[in-house]
Coordinates of C-alpha atoms in Angstrom, one line a residue:
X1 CA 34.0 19.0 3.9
X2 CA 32.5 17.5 0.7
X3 CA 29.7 17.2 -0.2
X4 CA 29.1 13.3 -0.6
X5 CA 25.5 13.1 -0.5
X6 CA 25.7 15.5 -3.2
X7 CA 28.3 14.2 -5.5
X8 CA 26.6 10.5 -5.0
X9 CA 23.2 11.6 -6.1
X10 CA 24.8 13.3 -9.4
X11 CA 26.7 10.0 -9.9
X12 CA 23.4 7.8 -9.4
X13 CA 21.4 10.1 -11.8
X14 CA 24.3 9.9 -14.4
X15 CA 25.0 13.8 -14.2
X16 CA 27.9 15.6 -14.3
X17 CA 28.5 19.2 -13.2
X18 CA 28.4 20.0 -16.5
X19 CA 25.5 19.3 -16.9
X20 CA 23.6 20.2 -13.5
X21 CA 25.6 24.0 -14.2
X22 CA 23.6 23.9 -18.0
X23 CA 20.7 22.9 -16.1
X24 CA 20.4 25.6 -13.5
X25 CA 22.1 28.3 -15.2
X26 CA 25.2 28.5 -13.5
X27 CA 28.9 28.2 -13.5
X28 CA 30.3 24.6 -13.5
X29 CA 33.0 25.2 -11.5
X30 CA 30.1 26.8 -9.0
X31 CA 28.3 23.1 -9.0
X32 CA 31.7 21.9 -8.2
X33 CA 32.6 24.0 -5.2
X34 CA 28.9 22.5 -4.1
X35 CA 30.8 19.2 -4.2
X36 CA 34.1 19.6 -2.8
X37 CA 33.8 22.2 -0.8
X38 CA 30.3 21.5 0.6
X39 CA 29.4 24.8 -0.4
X40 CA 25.4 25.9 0.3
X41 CA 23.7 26.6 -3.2
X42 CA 21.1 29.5 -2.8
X43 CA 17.3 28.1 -1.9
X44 CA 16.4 28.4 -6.0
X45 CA 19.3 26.3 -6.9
X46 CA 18.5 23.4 -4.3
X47 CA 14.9 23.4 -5.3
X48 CA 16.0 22.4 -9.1
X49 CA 19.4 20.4 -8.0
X50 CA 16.6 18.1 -6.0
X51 CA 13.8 17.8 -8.5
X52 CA 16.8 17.3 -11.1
X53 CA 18.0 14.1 -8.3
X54 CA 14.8 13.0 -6.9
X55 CA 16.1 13.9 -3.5
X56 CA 15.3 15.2 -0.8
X57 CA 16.4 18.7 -0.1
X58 CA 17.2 18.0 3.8
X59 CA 18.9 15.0 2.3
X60 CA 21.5 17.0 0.3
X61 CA 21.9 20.0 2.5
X62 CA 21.3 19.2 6.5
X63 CA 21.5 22.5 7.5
X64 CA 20.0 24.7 4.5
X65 CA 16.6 24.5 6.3
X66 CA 16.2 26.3 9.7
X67 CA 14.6 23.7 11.9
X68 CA 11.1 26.1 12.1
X69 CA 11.1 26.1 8.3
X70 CA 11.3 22.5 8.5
X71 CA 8.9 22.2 10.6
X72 CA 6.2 24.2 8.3
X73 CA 6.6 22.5 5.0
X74 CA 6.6 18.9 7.1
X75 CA 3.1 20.0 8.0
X76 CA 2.4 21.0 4.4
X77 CA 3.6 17.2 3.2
X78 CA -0.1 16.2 5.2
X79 CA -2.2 16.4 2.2
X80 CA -5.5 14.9 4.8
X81 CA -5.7 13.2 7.9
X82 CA -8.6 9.8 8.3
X83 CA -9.4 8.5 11.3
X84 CA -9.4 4.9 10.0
X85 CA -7.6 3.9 7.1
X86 CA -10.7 2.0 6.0
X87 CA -12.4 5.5 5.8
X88 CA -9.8 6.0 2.4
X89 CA -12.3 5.9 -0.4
X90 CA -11.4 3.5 -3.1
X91 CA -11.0 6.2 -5.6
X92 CA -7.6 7.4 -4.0
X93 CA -6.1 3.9 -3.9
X94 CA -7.1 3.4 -7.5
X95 CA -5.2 6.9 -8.4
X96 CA -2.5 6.2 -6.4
X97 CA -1.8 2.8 -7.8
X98 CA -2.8 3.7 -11.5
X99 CA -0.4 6.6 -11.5
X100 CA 2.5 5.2 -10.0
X101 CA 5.6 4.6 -12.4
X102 CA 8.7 4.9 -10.8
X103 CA 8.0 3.4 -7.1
X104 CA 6.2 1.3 -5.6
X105 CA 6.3 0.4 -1.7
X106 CA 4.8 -1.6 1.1
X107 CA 5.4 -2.3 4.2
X108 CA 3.1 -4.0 6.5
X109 CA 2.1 -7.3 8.2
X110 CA -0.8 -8.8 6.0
X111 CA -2.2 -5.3 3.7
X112 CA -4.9 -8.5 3.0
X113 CA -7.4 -5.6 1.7
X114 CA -5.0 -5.1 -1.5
X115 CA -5.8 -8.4 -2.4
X116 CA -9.1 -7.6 -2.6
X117 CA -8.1 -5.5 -5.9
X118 CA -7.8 -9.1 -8.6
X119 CA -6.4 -6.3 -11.2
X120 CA -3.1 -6.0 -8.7
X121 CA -1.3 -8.4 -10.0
X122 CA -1.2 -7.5 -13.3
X123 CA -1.1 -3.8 -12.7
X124 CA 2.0 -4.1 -10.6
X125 CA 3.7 -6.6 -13.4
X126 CA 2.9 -3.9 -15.7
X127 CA 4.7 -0.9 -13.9
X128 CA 7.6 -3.0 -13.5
X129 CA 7.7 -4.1 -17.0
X130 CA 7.5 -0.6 -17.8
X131 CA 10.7 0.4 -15.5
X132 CA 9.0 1.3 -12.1
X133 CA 10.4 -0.9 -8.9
X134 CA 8.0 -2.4 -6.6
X135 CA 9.6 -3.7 -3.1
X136 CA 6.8 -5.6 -1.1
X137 CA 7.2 -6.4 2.7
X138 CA 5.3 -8.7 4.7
X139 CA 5.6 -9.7 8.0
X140 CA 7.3 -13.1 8.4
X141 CA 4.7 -15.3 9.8
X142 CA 6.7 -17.4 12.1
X143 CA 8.2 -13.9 14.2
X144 CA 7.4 -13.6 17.2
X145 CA 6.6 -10.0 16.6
X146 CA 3.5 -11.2 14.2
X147 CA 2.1 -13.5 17.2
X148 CA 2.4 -10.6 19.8
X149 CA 0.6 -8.8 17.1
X150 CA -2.2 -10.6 17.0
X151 CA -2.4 -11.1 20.3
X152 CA -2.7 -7.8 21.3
X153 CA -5.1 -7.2 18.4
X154 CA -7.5 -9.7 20.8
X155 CA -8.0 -11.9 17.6
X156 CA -5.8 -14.8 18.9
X157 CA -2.3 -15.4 18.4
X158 CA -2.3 -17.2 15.0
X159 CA -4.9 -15.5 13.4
X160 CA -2.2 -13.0 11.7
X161 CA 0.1 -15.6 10.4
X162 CA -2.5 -17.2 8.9
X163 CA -3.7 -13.9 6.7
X164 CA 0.1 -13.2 6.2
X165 CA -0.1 -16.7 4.7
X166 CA -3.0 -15.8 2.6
X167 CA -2.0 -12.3 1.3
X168 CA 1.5 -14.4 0.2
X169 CA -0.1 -16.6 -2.0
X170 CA -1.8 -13.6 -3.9
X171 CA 1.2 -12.1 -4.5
X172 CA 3.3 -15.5 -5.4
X173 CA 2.3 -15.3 -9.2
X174 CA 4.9 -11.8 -9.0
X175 CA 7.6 -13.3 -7.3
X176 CA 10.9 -13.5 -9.8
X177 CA 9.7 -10.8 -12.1
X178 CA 12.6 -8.4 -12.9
X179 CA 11.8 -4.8 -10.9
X180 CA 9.4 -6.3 -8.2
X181 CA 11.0 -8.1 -5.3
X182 CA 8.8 -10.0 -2.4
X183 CA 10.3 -10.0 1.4
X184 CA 9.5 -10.6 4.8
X185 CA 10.1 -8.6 7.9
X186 CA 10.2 -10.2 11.7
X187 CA 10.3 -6.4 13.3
X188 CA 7.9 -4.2 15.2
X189 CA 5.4 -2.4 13.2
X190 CA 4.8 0.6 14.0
X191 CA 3.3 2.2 11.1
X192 CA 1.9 0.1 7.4
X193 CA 3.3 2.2 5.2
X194 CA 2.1 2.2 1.0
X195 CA 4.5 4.4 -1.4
X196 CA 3.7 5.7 -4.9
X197 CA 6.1 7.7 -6.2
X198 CA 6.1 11.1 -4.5
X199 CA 2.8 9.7 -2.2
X200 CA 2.1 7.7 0.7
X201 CA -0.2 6.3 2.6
X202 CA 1.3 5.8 6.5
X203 CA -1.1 3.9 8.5
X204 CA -0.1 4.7 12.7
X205 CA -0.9 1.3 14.7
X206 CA -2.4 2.0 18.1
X207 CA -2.4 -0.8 20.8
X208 CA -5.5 -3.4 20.6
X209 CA -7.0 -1.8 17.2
X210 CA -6.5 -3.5 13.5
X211 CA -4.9 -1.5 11.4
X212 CA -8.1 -1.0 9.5
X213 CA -9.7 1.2 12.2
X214 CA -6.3 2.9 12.9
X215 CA -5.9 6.5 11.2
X216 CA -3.8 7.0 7.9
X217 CA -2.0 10.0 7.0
X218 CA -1.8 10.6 3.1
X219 CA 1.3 12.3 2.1
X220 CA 2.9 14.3 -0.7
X221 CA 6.8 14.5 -0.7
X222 CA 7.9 18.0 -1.0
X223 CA 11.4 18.6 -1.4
X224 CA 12.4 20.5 1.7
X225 CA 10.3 18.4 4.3
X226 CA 11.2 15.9 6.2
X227 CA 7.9 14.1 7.5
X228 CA 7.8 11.8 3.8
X229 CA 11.1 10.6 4.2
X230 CA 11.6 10.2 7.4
X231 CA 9.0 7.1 6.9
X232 CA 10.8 6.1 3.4
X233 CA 14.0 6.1 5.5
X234 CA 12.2 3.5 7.9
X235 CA 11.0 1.5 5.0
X236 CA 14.7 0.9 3.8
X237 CA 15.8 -0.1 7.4
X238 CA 13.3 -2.6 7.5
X239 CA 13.7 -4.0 4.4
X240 CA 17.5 -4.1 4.5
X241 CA 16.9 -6.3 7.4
X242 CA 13.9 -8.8 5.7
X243 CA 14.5 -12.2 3.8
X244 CA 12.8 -13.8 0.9
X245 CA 9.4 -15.4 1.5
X246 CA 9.3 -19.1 2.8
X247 CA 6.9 -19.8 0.1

């Protein structure tokens, strides 16, 4: 079977098998069994096929990592575990932020603490105007998956909506610039989720706690885990499935 994943991701990234085989130090016609015959380059050859890509190796090849190997280097992707994301010190949101420049993702219901940063703004018009692409998702404050939210988060049943409201009309100045794009999500959240580039910040919800005093997992994408994008994957669900504020 071909390999489309494969052939895709060349096609994205402009590269031909030409080139990837100059790049690696093999035979084209090598890079394009790896195509059309879905042929397994050795580990050394994934490793550089994937930086070269920006994919992930488990992306590419499925079945080029035994699932206990897998399972090692998704525990290697936890860089430190906090028992409340509140706990982050500021330092690491400033690096993370400051560094970024190719993505930038969020996914939550309010994130009202980044507005607390009055650089953001311009920081995040300056990435894109620089090339990066910054997705924001909110949660759409008229869902009925914001209300149960904050409901079960004991603070009443609007209070949510009302910060969703709030944290939108920080980030209204951003909404039309090219390479940043604004929705809003009506589904269950089960993890707030912040992407720099190869980093993240996933923030697990647990019943009747804010998300504040909820732990946070920093990550590091490494290209044969699994754990990074497995939440990246979950972000493009979600926001496949999100609309444009109702400003």
């Amino acid at each position: 079977m071909p390999n489309e994943r494969l052939r895709d991701a060349l096609l994205r990234n402009g590269l031909t098998p030409e080139q990837v085989a100059n790049g690696i130090g093999v035979d084209p016609k090598t890079v394009e069994r790896w195509i059309t015959k879905g042929r397994t380059p050795y580990a050394k050859h994934r490793h550089a096929i994937a930086a070269l890509v920006r994919e992930a190796e488990n992306y590419l090849w499925p079945d080029a990592v035994a699932p206990e190997r897998a399972t090692e280097i998704g525990g290697s992707e936890v860089i430190k575990v906090y028992p409340h994301r509140n706990s982050i010190p500021r330092e690491l949101w400033s690096r993370l932020i400051d560094n970024a420049a190719e993505e930038v993702e969020v996914l939550v219901y309010v994130g009202m603490f980044l507005t607390e940063d009055r650089n953001l703004i311009k920081a995040f018009r300056e990435k894109a105007q620089a090339g990066a692409r910054i997705r924001l998702l909110f949660g759409d404050p008229a869902s009925r998956e914001v209300v149960r939210r904050s409901t079960e988060e004991g603070i009443g049943k609007n209070a949510i909506a009302a910060k969703i409201g709030q944290t939108l009309a920080f980030f209204r100045p951003l909404d039309g610039e090219p390479g940043i794009d604004i929705r809003c999500h009506g589904t269950t959240l089960y993890n707030s989720l912040y992407r720099f580039d190869d980093e993240m910040i996933v923030n697990p919800h647990i019943y009747g706690f804010q998300a504040a005093h909820a732990p946070a997992l920093h990550l590091r994408r490494l290209s044969a885990g699994d754990l990074f994008d497995s939440y990246s994957e979950s972000f493009e669900t979600v926001w496949k499935a999100a609309k444009p504020p109702k400003w």
